[in-house]
Amino acid sequence: MAIDWDRRTCARRGHITYEPSEPLLRERLHAATAMGVAWRCLRCGDFALGTPHGSGPASDAPLVPRGRALRDLIILRFIAVERALRGVFVLLVAFAVWRFSNSRGSVHRFFEENLTVFRPVAQHFHYDLDHSPVVDSIRRVFEYQRSTLLIVAVALFVYAAIELIEGVGLWMAKRWAEYLAVVATAAFLPLEVYEVVEKASWFKAATLVLNILAVLYILLSKRLFGLRGGREAFDAERHSASLLEVEVAAGATV
């Protein structure tokens, strides 16, 4: 069964009504009932009792996403949340690397002291802690120069900022954010492909597939870079789905 995104959104956020100043159009959008005047919702098309949320010329009415446009907005906001969460995570990692670069010596001592405590336990289970791949990897990190760690921290901060800006922009349905999302995501796809080929895992493969799908979806649905008619075709599609535009066209044929 198909999901009625219009009515589901109205049930959660409420109806949006508007009183156009054009007499014929106003007549088509309102109805007198025993409980009072009702106005058609610009999103779901149902009649809602009460004073309209706005009034004026039809050209000044809010362009309320409905139908496919509303579904696209919901998917876009899902991507926005994923980008924002990723940005917060990378920001925390960047902050940890920066703090580590400033206190590398004390952290190194703390690690070696605690490693001594766990060594008898590891020997009891016949595990060579001193030659463990995990321990060797951590010790190699302590050998990095402070300047190298600072460069990594700055790069992570920049990446986190891009992800957070991208997330906020996508949530607000800004077109520049859609371009940023496509360019930024596509730029890291070769690296993700290399990681999957070098050391495959289900998580890396799933992340790669999701990012490829996100790029293709935003490119095609938002008609970026002139695809499928570009910005003009995208705006025309949104206006064609507007309830007021539909009523204007219907009134013109009467």
Coordinates of C-alpha atoms in Angstrom, one line a residue:
M1 CA 0.0 0.0 0.0
A2 CA 1.4 3.4 -1.0
I3 CA 2.2 5.8 1.8
D4 CA 0.2 9.1 1.7
W5 CA 3.1 11.4 2.7
D6 CA 0.8 14.5 2.4
R7 CA -1.8 13.4 5.0
R8 CA 0.9 11.8 7.2
T9 CA 2.8 15.0 7.4
C10 CA -0.3 17.1 8.0
A11 CA -1.3 14.7 10.8
R12 CA 2.1 15.4 12.4
R13 CA 2.6 19.0 11.7
G14 CA -0.9 20.4 11.0
H15 CA -2.6 21.7 7.9
I16 CA -1.5 24.8 5.9
T17 CA -4.3 27.0 4.5
Y18 CA -4.4 30.2 2.5
E19 CA -7.1 32.6 1.4
P20 CA -6.3 33.9 -2.1
S21 CA -7.6 37.4 -3.0
E22 CA -8.8 36.2 -6.5
P23 CA -12.6 35.6 -6.1
L24 CA -12.9 32.5 -8.3
L25 CA -9.9 30.8 -6.7
R26 CA -11.1 31.7 -3.2
E27 CA -14.4 30.1 -4.0
R28 CA -12.8 26.9 -5.0
L29 CA -10.6 26.7 -1.9
H30 CA -13.2 27.3 0.8
A31 CA -16.4 25.7 1.9
A32 CA -19.2 26.7 4.3
T33 CA -20.1 24.0 6.9
A34 CA -22.4 23.7 9.9
M35 CA -19.3 24.2 12.1
G36 CA -18.0 27.2 10.2
V37 CA -15.9 28.0 7.2
A38 CA -13.3 25.4 6.1
W39 CA -10.3 26.0 3.8
R40 CA -8.4 23.5 1.7
C41 CA -5.0 22.5 3.0
L42 CA -2.2 23.4 0.5
R43 CA -0.4 20.2 1.3
C44 CA -3.0 17.3 1.5
G45 CA -6.0 19.0 -0.1
D46 CA -8.4 18.2 2.7
F47 CA -10.7 20.9 4.2
A48 CA -9.7 22.3 7.6
L49 CA -11.9 24.4 9.9
G50 CA -10.6 27.7 11.1
T51 CA -9.0 31.0 10.0
P52 CA -6.6 30.5 7.1
H53 CA -2.9 30.9 7.9
G54 CA -2.4 33.6 5.3
S55 CA -4.1 35.6 2.7
G56 CA -3.3 37.7 -0.4
P57 CA -2.7 37.1 -4.1
A58 CA -2.2 33.5 -5.2
S59 CA 1.3 34.4 -6.4
D60 CA 2.3 35.2 -2.8
A61 CA 1.1 32.0 -1.3
P62 CA 3.7 29.7 0.2
L63 CA 4.9 26.9 -2.1
V64 CA 4.1 23.9 0.1
P65 CA 5.9 20.7 -0.9
R66 CA 3.4 17.9 -1.6
G67 CA 3.3 14.6 -3.4
R68 CA 6.7 13.7 -4.9
A69 CA 8.2 16.9 -3.8
L70 CA 7.3 16.2 -0.2
R71 CA 8.7 12.7 -0.4
D72 CA 11.9 14.0 -1.9
L73 CA 12.2 16.5 1.0
I74 CA 11.7 13.7 3.6
I75 CA 14.5 11.6 1.9
L76 CA 16.7 14.7 1.7
R77 CA 16.3 15.3 5.4
F78 CA 17.1 11.7 6.2
I79 CA 20.4 12.3 4.3
A80 CA 20.9 15.6 6.2
V81 CA 20.6 13.8 9.6
E82 CA 23.1 11.2 8.5
R83 CA 25.6 13.9 7.4
A84 CA 25.1 15.9 10.7
L85 CA 25.7 12.8 12.8
R86 CA 28.8 11.9 10.8
G87 CA 30.0 15.5 11.2
V88 CA 29.6 15.4 15.0
F89 CA 31.4 12.1 15.2
V90 CA 34.3 13.3 13.1
L91 CA 34.4 16.5 15.2
L92 CA 34.8 14.5 18.4
V93 CA 37.6 12.4 16.7
A94 CA 39.3 15.7 15.6
F95 CA 39.1 17.1 19.1
A96 CA 40.5 13.8 20.6
V97 CA 43.5 13.9 18.1
W98 CA 44.2 17.5 19.0
R99 CA 44.1 16.8 22.7
F100 CA 46.3 13.8 22.2
S101 CA 48.9 15.9 20.3
N102 CA 49.2 18.2 23.2
S103 CA 49.6 15.5 25.8
R104 CA 51.1 12.6 23.9
G105 CA 53.9 12.0 26.5
S106 CA 51.5 11.6 29.4
V107 CA 49.1 9.4 27.4
H108 CA 52.1 7.2 26.4
R109 CA 53.2 6.8 30.0
F110 CA 49.6 6.0 31.0
F111 CA 49.3 3.4 28.3
E112 CA 52.6 1.6 29.1
E113 CA 51.8 1.6 32.9
N114 CA 48.4 0.0 32.3
L115 CA 49.9 -2.4 29.8
T116 CA 52.2 -3.6 32.6
V117 CA 49.2 -4.3 34.8
F118 CA 47.4 -6.4 32.1
R119 CA 50.6 -8.3 31.0
P120 CA 50.3 -11.1 33.7
V121 CA 46.6 -11.6 32.8
A122 CA 47.6 -11.9 29.1
Q123 CA 50.4 -14.4 29.9
H124 CA 47.9 -16.5 31.8
F125 CA 45.8 -16.9 28.7
H126 CA 49.0 -17.5 26.6
Y127 CA 48.6 -14.2 24.7
D128 CA 51.8 -12.3 23.8
L129 CA 50.7 -8.7 24.6
D130 CA 54.0 -7.2 23.6
H131 CA 53.7 -8.4 20.1
S132 CA 50.0 -7.9 19.7
P133 CA 49.0 -6.2 16.4
V134 CA 46.7 -3.8 18.3
V135 CA 49.4 -2.8 20.7
D136 CA 51.9 -2.4 17.9
S137 CA 49.5 -0.1 16.1
I138 CA 48.9 2.0 19.2
R139 CA 52.7 2.3 19.8
R140 CA 53.2 3.5 16.2
V141 CA 50.7 6.3 16.8
F142 CA 52.9 7.5 19.7
E143 CA 55.8 7.8 17.3
Y144 CA 54.0 10.3 15.1
Q145 CA 55.3 13.9 15.2
R146 CA 53.2 16.5 16.9
S147 CA 53.0 18.5 13.7
T148 CA 51.6 15.4 11.9
L149 CA 48.9 14.9 14.5
L150 CA 48.0 18.6 14.2
I151 CA 47.7 18.3 10.4
V152 CA 45.4 15.3 10.9
A153 CA 43.3 17.2 13.5
V154 CA 42.9 20.2 11.3
A155 CA 41.9 18.0 8.3
L156 CA 39.3 16.3 10.5
F157 CA 38.0 19.6 11.7
V158 CA 37.6 20.8 8.1
Y159 CA 35.9 17.6 7.1
A160 CA 33.5 17.8 10.1
A161 CA 32.7 21.4 9.3
I162 CA 31.8 20.4 5.7
E163 CA 29.6 17.6 6.9
L164 CA 27.8 19.8 9.4
I165 CA 27.2 22.6 6.9
E166 CA 26.1 20.1 4.4
G167 CA 23.6 18.6 6.9
V168 CA 22.1 21.9 7.9
G169 CA 21.8 23.0 4.2
L170 CA 20.1 19.8 3.1
W171 CA 17.7 20.0 6.1
M172 CA 16.7 23.5 4.9
A173 CA 16.5 22.2 1.3
K174 CA 19.1 24.7 0.0
R175 CA 20.2 24.1 -3.6
W176 CA 23.8 25.0 -2.8
A177 CA 23.8 22.2 -0.2
E178 CA 22.7 19.7 -2.7
Y179 CA 25.6 20.7 -5.0
L180 CA 28.0 20.5 -1.9
A181 CA 26.6 17.1 -1.0
V182 CA 27.2 15.7 -4.5
V183 CA 30.7 17.2 -4.9
A184 CA 31.9 16.3 -1.4
T185 CA 30.5 12.8 -1.4
A186 CA 31.8 12.0 -5.0
A187 CA 35.3 13.3 -4.1
F188 CA 35.7 10.6 -1.4
L189 CA 34.2 7.8 -3.5
P190 CA 37.6 6.8 -5.0
L191 CA 39.1 6.5 -1.5
E192 CA 36.1 4.4 -0.3
V193 CA 36.5 2.1 -3.4
Y194 CA 40.2 1.7 -2.6
E195 CA 39.4 0.8 1.1
V196 CA 36.9 -1.8 0.0
V197 CA 39.3 -3.3 -2.5
E198 CA 42.2 -3.2 -0.1
K199 CA 40.4 -4.6 2.9
A200 CA 36.8 -5.5 2.3
S201 CA 34.2 -5.5 5.0
W202 CA 30.4 -5.4 5.0
F203 CA 30.3 -2.0 6.7
K204 CA 32.7 -0.4 4.1
A205 CA 30.8 -2.0 1.2
A206 CA 27.4 -0.8 2.6
T207 CA 28.8 2.7 3.2
L208 CA 30.1 2.9 -0.4
V209 CA 26.8 1.7 -1.9
L210 CA 24.8 4.2 0.2
N211 CA 27.0 7.1 -0.8
I212 CA 26.8 6.1 -4.5
L213 CA 23.0 5.9 -4.2
A214 CA 22.8 9.3 -2.4
V215 CA 24.9 11.0 -5.1
L216 CA 22.8 9.5 -7.9
Y217 CA 19.5 10.3 -6.1
I218 CA 20.4 14.0 -5.4
L219 CA 21.8 14.4 -8.9
L220 CA 18.7 13.1 -10.7
S221 CA 15.9 14.1 -8.4
K222 CA 17.2 17.7 -8.0
R223 CA 18.3 18.0 -11.6
L224 CA 21.7 19.3 -10.7
F225 CA 24.4 20.3 -13.3
G226 CA 21.7 20.7 -15.9
L227 CA 20.6 17.1 -15.8
R228 CA 17.0 16.4 -16.9
G229 CA 16.3 20.0 -17.8
G230 CA 18.2 21.6 -14.9
R231 CA 16.9 24.3 -12.5
E232 CA 14.1 25.5 -14.8
A233 CA 12.6 22.0 -15.1
F234 CA 13.0 21.4 -11.3
D235 CA 11.1 24.7 -10.5
A236 CA 8.4 23.9 -13.1
E237 CA 8.0 20.4 -11.5
R238 CA 7.5 21.9 -8.1
H239 CA 5.0 24.5 -9.2
S240 CA 3.1 21.9 -11.2
A241 CA 2.5 20.0 -8.0
S242 CA 1.3 23.1 -6.1
L243 CA -2.4 22.9 -5.1
L244 CA -2.9 26.6 -6.0
E245 CA -1.3 26.1 -9.4
V246 CA -3.6 23.1 -10.0
E247 CA -6.7 25.1 -9.0
V248 CA -5.6 28.1 -11.2
A249 CA -5.3 25.8 -14.1
A250 CA -8.7 24.1 -13.3
G251 CA -10.4 27.5 -13.0
A252 CA -9.0 28.7 -16.3
T253 CA -10.6 25.7 -18.1
V254 CA -14.1 26.3 -16.5

